[in-house]
Structure formats: structure tokens, C-alpha cells
mmCIF file with all atom_site columns, C-alpha atoms in Angstrom:
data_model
loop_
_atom_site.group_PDB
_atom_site.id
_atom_site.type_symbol
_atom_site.label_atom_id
_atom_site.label_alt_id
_atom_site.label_comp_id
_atom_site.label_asym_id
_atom_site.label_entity_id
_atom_site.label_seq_id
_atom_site.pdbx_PDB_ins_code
_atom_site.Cartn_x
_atom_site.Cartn_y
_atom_site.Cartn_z
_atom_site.occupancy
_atom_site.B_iso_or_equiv
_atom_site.pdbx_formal_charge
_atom_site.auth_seq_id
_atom_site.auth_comp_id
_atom_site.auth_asym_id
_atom_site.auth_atom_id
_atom_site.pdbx_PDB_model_num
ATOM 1   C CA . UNK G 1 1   ? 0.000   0.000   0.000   1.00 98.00 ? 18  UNK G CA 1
ATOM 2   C CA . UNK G 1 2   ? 1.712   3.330   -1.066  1.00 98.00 ? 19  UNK G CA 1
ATOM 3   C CA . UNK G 1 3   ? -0.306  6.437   0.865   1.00 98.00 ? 20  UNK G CA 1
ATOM 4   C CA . UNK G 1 4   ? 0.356   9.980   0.529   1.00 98.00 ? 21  UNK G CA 1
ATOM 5   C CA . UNK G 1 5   ? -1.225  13.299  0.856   1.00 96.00 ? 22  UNK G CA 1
ATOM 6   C CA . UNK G 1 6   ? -1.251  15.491  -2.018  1.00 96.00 ? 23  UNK G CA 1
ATOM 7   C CA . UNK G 1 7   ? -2.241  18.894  -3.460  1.00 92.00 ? 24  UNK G CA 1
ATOM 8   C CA . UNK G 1 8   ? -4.000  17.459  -6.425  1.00 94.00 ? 25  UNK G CA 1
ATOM 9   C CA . UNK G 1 9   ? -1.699  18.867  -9.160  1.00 95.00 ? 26  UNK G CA 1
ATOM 10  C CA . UNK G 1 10  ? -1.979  17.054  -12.203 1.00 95.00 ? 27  UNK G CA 1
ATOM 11  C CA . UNK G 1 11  ? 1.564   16.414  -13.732 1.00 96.00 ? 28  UNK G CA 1
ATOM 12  C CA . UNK G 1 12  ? 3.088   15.561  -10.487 1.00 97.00 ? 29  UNK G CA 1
ATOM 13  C CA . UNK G 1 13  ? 0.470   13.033  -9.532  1.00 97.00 ? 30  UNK G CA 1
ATOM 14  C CA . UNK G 1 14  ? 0.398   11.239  -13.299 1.00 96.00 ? 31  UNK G CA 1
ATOM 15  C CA . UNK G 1 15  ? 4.308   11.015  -13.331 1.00 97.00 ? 32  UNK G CA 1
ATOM 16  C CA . UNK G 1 16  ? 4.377   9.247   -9.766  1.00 98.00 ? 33  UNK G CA 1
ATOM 17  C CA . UNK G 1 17  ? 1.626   6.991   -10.670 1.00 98.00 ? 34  UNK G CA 1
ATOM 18  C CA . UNK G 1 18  ? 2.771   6.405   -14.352 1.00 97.00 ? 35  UNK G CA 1
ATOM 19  C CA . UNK G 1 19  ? 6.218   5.863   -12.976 1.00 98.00 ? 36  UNK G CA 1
ATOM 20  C CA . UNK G 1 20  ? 4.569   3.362   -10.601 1.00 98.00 ? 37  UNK G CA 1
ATOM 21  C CA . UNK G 1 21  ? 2.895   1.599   -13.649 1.00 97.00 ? 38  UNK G CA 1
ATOM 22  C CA . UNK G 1 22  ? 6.012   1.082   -15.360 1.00 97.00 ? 39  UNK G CA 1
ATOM 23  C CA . UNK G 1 23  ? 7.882   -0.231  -13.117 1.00 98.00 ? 40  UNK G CA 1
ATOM 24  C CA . UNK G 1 24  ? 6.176   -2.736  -11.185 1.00 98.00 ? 41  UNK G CA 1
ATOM 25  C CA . UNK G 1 25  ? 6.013   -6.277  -11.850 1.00 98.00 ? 42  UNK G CA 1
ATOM 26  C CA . UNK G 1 26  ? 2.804   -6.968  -9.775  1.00 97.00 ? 43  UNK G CA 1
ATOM 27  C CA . UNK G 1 27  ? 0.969   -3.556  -10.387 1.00 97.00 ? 44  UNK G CA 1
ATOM 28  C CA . UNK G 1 28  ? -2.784  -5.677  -9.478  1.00 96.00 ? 45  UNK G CA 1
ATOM 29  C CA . UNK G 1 29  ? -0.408  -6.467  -5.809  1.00 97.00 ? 46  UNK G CA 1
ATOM 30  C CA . UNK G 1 30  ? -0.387  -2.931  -4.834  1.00 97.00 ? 47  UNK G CA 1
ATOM 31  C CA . UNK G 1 31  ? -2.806  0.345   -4.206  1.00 98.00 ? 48  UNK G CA 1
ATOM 32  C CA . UNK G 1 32  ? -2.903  4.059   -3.624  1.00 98.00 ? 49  UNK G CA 1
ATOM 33  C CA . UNK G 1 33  ? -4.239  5.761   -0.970  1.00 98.00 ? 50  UNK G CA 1
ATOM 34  C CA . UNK G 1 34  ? -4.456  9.470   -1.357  1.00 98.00 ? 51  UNK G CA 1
ATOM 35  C CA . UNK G 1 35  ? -5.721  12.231  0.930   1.00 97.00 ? 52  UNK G CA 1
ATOM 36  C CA . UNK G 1 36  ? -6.558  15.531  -0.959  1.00 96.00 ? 53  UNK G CA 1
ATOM 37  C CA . UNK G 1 37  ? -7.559  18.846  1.099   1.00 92.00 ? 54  UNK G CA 1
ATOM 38  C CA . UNK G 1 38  ? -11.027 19.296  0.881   1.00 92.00 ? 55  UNK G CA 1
ATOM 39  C CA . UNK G 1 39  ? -12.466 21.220  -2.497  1.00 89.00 ? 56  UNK G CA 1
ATOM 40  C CA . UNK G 1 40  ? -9.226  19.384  -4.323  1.00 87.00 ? 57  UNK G CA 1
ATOM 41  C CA . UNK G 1 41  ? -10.980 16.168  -4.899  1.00 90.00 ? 58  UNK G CA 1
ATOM 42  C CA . UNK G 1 42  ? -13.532 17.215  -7.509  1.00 90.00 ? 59  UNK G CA 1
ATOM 43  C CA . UNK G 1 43  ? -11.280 18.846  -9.559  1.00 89.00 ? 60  UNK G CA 1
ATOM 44  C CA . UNK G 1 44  ? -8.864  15.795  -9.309  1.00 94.00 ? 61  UNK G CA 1
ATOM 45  C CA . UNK G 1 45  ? -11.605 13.323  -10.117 1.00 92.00 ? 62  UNK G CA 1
ATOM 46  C CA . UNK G 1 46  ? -12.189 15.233  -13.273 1.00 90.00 ? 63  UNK G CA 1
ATOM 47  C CA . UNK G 1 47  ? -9.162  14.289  -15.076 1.00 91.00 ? 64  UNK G CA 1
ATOM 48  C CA . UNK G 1 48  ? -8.271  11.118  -13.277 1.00 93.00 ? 65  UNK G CA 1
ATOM 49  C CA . UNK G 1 49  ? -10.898 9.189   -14.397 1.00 87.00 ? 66  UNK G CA 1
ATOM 50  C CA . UNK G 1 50  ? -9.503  9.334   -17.827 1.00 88.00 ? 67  UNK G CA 1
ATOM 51  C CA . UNK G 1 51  ? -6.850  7.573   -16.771 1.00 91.00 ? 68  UNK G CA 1
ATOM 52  C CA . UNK G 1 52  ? -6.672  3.715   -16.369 1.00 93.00 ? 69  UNK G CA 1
ATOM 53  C CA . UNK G 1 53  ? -4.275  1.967   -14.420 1.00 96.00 ? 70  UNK G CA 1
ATOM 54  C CA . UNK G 1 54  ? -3.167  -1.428  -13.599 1.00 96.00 ? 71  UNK G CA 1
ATOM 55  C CA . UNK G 1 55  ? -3.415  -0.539  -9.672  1.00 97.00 ? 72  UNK G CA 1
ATOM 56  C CA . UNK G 1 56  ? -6.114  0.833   -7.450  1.00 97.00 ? 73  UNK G CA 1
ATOM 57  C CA . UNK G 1 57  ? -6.288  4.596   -6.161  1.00 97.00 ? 74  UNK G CA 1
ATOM 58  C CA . UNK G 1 58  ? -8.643  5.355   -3.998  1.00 97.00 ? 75  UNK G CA 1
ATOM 59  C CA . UNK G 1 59  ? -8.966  9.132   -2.880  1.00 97.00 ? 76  UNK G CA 1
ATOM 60  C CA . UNK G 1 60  ? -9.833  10.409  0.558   1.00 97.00 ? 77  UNK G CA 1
ATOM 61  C CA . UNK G 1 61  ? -11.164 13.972  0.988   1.00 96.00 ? 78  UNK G CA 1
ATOM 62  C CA . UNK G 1 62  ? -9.447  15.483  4.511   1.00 96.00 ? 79  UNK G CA 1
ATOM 63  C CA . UNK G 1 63  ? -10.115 19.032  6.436   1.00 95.00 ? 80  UNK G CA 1
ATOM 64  C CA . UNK G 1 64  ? -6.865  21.087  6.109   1.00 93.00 ? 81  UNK G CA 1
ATOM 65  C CA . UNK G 1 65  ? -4.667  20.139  8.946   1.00 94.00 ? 82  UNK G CA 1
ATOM 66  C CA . UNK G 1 66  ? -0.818  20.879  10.076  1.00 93.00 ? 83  UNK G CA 1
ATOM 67  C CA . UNK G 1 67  ? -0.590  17.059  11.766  1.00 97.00 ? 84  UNK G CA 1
ATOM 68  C CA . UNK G 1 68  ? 0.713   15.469  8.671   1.00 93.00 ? 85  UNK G CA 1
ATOM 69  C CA . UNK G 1 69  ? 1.286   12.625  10.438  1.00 97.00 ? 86  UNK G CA 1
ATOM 70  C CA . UNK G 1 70  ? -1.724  11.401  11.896  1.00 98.00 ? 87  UNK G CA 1
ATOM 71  C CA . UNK G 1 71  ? -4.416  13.111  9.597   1.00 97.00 ? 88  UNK G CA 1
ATOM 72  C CA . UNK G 1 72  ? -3.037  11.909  6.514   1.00 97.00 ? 89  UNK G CA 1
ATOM 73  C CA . UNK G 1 73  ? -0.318  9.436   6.692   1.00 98.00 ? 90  UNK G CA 1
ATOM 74  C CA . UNK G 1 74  ? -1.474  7.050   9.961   1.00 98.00 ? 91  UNK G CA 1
ATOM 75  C CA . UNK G 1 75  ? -5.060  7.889   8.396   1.00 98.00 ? 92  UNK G CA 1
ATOM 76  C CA . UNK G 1 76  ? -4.635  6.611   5.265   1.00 98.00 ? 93  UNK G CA 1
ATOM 77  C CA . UNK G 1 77  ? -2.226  3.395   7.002   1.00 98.00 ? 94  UNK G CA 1
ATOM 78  C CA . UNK G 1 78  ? -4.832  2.107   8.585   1.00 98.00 ? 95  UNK G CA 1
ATOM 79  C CA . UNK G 1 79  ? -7.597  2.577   5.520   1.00 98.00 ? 96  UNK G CA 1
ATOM 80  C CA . UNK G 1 80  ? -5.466  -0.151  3.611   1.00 98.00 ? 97  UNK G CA 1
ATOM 81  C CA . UNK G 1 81  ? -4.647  -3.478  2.606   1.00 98.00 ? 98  UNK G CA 1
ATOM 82  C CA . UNK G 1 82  ? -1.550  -4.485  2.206   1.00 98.00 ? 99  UNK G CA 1
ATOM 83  C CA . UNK G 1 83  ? 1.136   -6.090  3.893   1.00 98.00 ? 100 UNK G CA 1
ATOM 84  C CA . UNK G 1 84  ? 3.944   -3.333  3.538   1.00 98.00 ? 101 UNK G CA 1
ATOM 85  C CA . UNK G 1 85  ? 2.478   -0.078  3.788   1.00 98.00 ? 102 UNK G CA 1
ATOM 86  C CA . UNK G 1 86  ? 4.900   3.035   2.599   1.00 98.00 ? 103 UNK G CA 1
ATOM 87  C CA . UNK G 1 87  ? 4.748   6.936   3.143   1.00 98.00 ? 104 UNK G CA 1
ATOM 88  C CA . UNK G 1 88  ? 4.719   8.305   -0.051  1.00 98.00 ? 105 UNK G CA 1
ATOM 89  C CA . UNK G 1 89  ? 4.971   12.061  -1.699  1.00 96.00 ? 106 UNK G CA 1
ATOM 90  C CA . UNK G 1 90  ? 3.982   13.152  -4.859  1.00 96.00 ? 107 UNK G CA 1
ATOM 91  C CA . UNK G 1 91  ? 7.048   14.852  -5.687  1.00 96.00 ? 108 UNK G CA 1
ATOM 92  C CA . UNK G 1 92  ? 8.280   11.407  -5.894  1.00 97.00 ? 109 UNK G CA 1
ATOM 93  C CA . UNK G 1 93  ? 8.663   8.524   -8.201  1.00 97.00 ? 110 UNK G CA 1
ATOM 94  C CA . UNK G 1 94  ? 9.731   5.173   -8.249  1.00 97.00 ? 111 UNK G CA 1
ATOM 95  C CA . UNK G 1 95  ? 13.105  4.280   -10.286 1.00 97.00 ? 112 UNK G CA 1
ATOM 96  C CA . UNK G 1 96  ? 13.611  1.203   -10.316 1.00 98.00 ? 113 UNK G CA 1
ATOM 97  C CA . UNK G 1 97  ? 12.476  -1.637  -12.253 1.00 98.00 ? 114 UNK G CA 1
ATOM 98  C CA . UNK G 1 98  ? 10.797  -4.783  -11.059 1.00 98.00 ? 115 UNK G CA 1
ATOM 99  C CA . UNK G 1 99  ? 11.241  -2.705  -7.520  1.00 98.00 ? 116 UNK G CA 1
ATOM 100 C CA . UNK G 1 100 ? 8.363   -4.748  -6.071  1.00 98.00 ? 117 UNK G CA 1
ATOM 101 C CA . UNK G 1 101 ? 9.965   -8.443  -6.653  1.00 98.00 ? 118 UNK G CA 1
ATOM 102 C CA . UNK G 1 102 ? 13.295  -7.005  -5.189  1.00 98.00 ? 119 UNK G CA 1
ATOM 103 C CA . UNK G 1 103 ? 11.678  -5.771  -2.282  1.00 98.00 ? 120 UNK G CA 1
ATOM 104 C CA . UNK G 1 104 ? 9.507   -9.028  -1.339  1.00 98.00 ? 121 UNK G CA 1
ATOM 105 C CA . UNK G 1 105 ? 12.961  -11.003 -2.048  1.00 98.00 ? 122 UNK G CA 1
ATOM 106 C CA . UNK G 1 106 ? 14.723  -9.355  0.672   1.00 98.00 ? 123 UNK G CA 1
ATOM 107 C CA . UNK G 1 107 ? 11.764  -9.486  2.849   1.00 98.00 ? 124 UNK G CA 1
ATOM 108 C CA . UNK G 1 108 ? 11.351  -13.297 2.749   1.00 98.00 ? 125 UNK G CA 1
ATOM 109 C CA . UNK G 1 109 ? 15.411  -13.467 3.473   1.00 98.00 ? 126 UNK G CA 1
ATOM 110 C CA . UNK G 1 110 ? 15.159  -11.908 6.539   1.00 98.00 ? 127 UNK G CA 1
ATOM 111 C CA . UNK G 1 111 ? 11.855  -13.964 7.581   1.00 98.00 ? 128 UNK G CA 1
ATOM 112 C CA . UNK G 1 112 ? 10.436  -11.064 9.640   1.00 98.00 ? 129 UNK G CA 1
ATOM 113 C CA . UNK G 1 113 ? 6.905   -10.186 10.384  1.00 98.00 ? 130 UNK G CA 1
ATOM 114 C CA . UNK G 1 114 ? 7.731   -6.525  12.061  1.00 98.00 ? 131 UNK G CA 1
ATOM 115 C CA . UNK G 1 115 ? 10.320  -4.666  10.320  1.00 98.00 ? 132 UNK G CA 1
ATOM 116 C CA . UNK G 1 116 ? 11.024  -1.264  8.259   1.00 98.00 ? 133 UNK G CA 1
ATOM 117 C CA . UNK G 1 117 ? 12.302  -1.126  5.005   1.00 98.00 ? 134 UNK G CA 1
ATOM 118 C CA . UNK G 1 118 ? 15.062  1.134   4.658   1.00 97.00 ? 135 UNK G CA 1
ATOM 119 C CA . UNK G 1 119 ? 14.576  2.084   1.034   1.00 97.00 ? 136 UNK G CA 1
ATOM 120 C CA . UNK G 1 120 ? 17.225  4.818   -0.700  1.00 96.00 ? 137 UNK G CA 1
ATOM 121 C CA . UNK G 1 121 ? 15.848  8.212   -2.463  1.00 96.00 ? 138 UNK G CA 1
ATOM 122 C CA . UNK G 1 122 ? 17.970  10.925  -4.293  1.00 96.00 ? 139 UNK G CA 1
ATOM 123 C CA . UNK G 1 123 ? 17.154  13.204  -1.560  1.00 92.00 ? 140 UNK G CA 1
ATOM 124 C CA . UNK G 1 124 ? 18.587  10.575  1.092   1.00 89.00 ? 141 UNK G CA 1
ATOM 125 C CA . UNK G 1 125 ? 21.738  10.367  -0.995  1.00 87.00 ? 142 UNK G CA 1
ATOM 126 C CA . UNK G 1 126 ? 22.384  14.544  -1.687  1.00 90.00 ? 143 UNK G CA 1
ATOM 127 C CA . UNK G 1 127 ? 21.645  15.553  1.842   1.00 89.00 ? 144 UNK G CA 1
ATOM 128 C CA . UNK G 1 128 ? 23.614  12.086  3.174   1.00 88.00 ? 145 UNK G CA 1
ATOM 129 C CA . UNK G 1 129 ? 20.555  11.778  5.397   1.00 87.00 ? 146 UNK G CA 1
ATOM 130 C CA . UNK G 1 130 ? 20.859  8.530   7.483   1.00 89.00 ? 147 UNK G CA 1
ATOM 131 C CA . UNK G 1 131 ? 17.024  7.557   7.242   1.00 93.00 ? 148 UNK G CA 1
ATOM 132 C CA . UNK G 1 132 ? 14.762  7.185   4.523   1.00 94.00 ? 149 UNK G CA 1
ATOM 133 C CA . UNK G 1 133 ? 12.304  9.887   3.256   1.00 94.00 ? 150 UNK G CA 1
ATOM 134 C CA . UNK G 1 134 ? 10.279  7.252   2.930   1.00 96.00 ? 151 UNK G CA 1
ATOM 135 C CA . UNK G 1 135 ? 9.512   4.727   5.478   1.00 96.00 ? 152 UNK G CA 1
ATOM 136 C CA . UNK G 1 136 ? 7.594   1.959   4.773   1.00 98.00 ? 153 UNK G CA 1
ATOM 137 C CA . UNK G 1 137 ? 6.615   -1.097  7.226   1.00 98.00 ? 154 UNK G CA 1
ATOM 138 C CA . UNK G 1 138 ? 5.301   -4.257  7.550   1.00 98.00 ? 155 UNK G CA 1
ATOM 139 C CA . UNK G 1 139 ? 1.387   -4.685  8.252   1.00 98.00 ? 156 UNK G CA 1
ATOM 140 C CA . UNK G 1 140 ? 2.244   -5.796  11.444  1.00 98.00 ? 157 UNK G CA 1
ATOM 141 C CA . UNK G 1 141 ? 4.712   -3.281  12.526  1.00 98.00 ? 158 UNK G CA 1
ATOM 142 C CA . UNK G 1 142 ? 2.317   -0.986  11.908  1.00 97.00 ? 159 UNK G CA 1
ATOM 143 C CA . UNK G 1 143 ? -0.406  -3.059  13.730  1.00 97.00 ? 160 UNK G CA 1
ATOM 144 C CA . UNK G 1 144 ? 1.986   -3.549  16.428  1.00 97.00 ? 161 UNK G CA 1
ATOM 145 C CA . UNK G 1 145 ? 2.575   0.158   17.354  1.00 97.00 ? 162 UNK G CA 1
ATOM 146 C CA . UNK G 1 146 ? -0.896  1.704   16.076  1.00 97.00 ? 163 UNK G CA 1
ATOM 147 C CA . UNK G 1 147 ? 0.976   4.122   13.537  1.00 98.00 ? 164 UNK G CA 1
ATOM 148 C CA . UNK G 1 148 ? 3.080   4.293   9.917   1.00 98.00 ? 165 UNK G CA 1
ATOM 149 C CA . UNK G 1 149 ? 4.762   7.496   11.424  1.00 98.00 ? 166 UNK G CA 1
ATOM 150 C CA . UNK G 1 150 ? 5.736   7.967   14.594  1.00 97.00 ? 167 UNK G CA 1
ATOM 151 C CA . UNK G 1 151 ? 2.087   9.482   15.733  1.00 97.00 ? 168 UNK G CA 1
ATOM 152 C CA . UNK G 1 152 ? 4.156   12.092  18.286  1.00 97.00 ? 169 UNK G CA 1
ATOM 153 C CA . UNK G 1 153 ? 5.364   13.962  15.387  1.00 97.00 ? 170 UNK G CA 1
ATOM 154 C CA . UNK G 1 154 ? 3.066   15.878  13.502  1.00 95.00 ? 171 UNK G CA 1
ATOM 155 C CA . UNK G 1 155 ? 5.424   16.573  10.483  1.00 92.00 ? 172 UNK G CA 1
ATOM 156 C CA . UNK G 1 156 ? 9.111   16.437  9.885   1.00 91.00 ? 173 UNK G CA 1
ATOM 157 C CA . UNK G 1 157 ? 11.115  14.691  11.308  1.00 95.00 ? 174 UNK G CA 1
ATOM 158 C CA . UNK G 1 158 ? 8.576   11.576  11.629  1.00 96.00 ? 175 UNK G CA 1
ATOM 159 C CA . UNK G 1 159 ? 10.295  9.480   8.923   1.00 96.00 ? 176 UNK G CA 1
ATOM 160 C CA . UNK G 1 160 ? 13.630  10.220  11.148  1.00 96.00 ? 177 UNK G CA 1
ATOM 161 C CA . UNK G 1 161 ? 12.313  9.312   14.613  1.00 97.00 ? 178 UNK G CA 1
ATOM 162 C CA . UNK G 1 162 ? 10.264  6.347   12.730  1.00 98.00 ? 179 UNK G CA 1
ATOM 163 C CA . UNK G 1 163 ? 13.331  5.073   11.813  1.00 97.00 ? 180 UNK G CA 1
ATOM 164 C CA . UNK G 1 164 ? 15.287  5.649   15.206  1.00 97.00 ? 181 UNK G CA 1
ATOM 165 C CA . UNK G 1 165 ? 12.284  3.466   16.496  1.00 98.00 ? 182 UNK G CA 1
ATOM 166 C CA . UNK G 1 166 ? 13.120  0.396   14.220  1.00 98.00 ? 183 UNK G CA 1
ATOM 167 C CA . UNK G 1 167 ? 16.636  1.165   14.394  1.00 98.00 ? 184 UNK G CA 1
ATOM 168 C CA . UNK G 1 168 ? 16.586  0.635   18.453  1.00 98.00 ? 185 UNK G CA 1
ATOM 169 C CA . UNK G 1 169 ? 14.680  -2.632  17.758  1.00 98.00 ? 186 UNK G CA 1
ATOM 170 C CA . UNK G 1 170 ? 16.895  -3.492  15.431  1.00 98.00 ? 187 UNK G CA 1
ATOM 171 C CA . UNK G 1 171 ? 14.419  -4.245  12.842  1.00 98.00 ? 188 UNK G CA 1
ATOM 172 C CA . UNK G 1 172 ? 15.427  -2.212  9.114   1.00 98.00 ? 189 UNK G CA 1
ATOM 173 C CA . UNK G 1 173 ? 15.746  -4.222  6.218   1.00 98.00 ? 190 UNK G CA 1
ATOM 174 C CA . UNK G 1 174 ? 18.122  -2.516  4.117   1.00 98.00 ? 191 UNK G CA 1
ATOM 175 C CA . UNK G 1 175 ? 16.845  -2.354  0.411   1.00 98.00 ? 192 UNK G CA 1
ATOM 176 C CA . UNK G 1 176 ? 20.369  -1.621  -1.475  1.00 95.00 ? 193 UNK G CA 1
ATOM 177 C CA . UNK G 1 177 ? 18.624  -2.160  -5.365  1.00 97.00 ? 194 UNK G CA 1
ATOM 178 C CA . UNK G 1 178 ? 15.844  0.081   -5.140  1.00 98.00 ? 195 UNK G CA 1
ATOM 179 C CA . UNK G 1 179 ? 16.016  3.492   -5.576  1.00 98.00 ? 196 UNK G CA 1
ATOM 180 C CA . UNK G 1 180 ? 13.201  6.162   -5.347  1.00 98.00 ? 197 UNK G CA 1
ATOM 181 C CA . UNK G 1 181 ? 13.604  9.632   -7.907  1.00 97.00 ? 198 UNK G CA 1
ATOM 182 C CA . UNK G 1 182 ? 12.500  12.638  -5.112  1.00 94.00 ? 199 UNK G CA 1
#
């Protein structure tokens, strides 16, 4: 499950999602959640249901809020379906091909049920951040605690304590051939 909040604007949205059509192997194995500010979703709805994907996006109307976090992220977590759920932006766009297979590969080496995937972006690797922009965790993990994000942190830097959290558990699977465009 990839969820994200978003603005609505067209050509950012289409190149995440077409990038996201390209390059997945299993595109029926995944969805979109994605929380527009309320009076964004008509306008959004216009065009996007021109377009036809392989993937399901389902769109979530939300009152204007400054607790990222929780009103759109941990929101839209716990509104989906599958068993790795990742924080997504729509500034974003996935890279790598056959991303997906690689990514359930290394999960069923390591055999775990809780765990974050530690997942590199472009912004990760200019800034030489030590944590992923974009977390993303197992159903369970996220089960486990009751939140995607670290629900404490109503914006940034909830992907960094998120990952401080797994880190101290010692629980990151590092994904070293996947590589998010941000």
C-alpha cells in the first residue's frame, strides 16, 4: 500500500503513478491511498478518471490540517490493505524496475513479520541523510505500534524518529537495489 497526501496537481500526480505503472512487476499487488484537502478532490476526479491503471487509487477527501502525520499518513495506514504499507509524496517517483519483486525477495530473506524497510531516495543520498524519506513497514509493525509514522510527530522529522524506532529494535531491512527519484 503506497499512501500519501497530495495537493492534487496534475503532472506531479500522473508522473508518480505512471512511474509506478512502469515499473512494477505486480501492479494488481499494490494500491494508492491518497488524501486531498477538501475542495481538491472534484477537480482531481475530473481528469483522473480518464486515466486507467493497472493498480487501485482510492482518494480520501481530509479538512486542512498541520498534523501530517496522523491526519493523513497514519489515516490513510490504517484505511489499507496491504502487507507493507509506505509513506509516499507526490514529488516522488519510483526508479527502479521490477522494484516490487526485489523488495519481497529481501523481505522473505530476513523472515520477519515486524520490520522497516530502509529504502534509498535521491534526496537521502544529496543531503547524506541517514534515514529514509520514505519509510515503509510491515502490516504488522504498523499493527503492532498503532501508527506508519511515529504518531508524536506531527510533520518532519517523523520518517527520522520512525526510523530511530526500528533502528533501536533493530528491525530495518536494508533495500540496497531500489532506488526512489524525489
Amino acid at each position: 500500500s503506497i499512501v500519501l497526501p497530495s495537493l492534487g496537481n496534475k503532472e506531479l500526480l500522473l508522473k508518480m503513478l505512471e512511474s509506478f505503472e512502469r515499473t512494477t512487476r505486480n501492479p494488481r499487488s499494490i494500491e494508492f491511498l491518497i488524501a486531498l484537502d477538501v475542495g481538491n478532490i472534484n477537480k482531481v476526479l475530473e481528469w483522473f478518471d480518464r486515466e486507467n491503471y493497472s493498480f487501485r487509487v482510492t482518494f480520501f477527501e481530509r479538512k486542512v490540517t498541520e498534523d501530517f502525520t496522523n491526519d493523513y499518513y497514519n489515516f490513510l495506514a490504517n484505511r489499507s490493505i496491504g502487507e507493507n504499507i509506505i509513506a509516499f509524496n507526490d514529488d516522488a517517483w519510483m526508479r527502479t524496475q521490477d522494484w516490487d519483486l526485489k523488495i519481497m525477495k529481501e523481505i522473505k530473506a530476513y523472515g520477519w513479520s515486524v520490520y522497516m524497510l530502509d529504502i534509498p531516495d535521491t534526496a537521502r543520498i544529496k543531503y547524506r541523510n541517514t534515514f529514509p524519506c520514505f519509510p515503509c513497514v510491515s502490516r504488522r509493525a504498523m499493527n503492532t505500534l498503532g501508527w506508519l509514522l511515529h504518531k508524536d510527530v506531527p510533520m518532519y522529522p517523523a520518517d527520522r524518529v520512525t526510523t530511530e524506532v526500528y533502528f533501536n529494535a533493530k528491525r530495518i531491512i536494508p533495500i540496497r537495489n531500489v532506488l526512489i527519484e524525489h
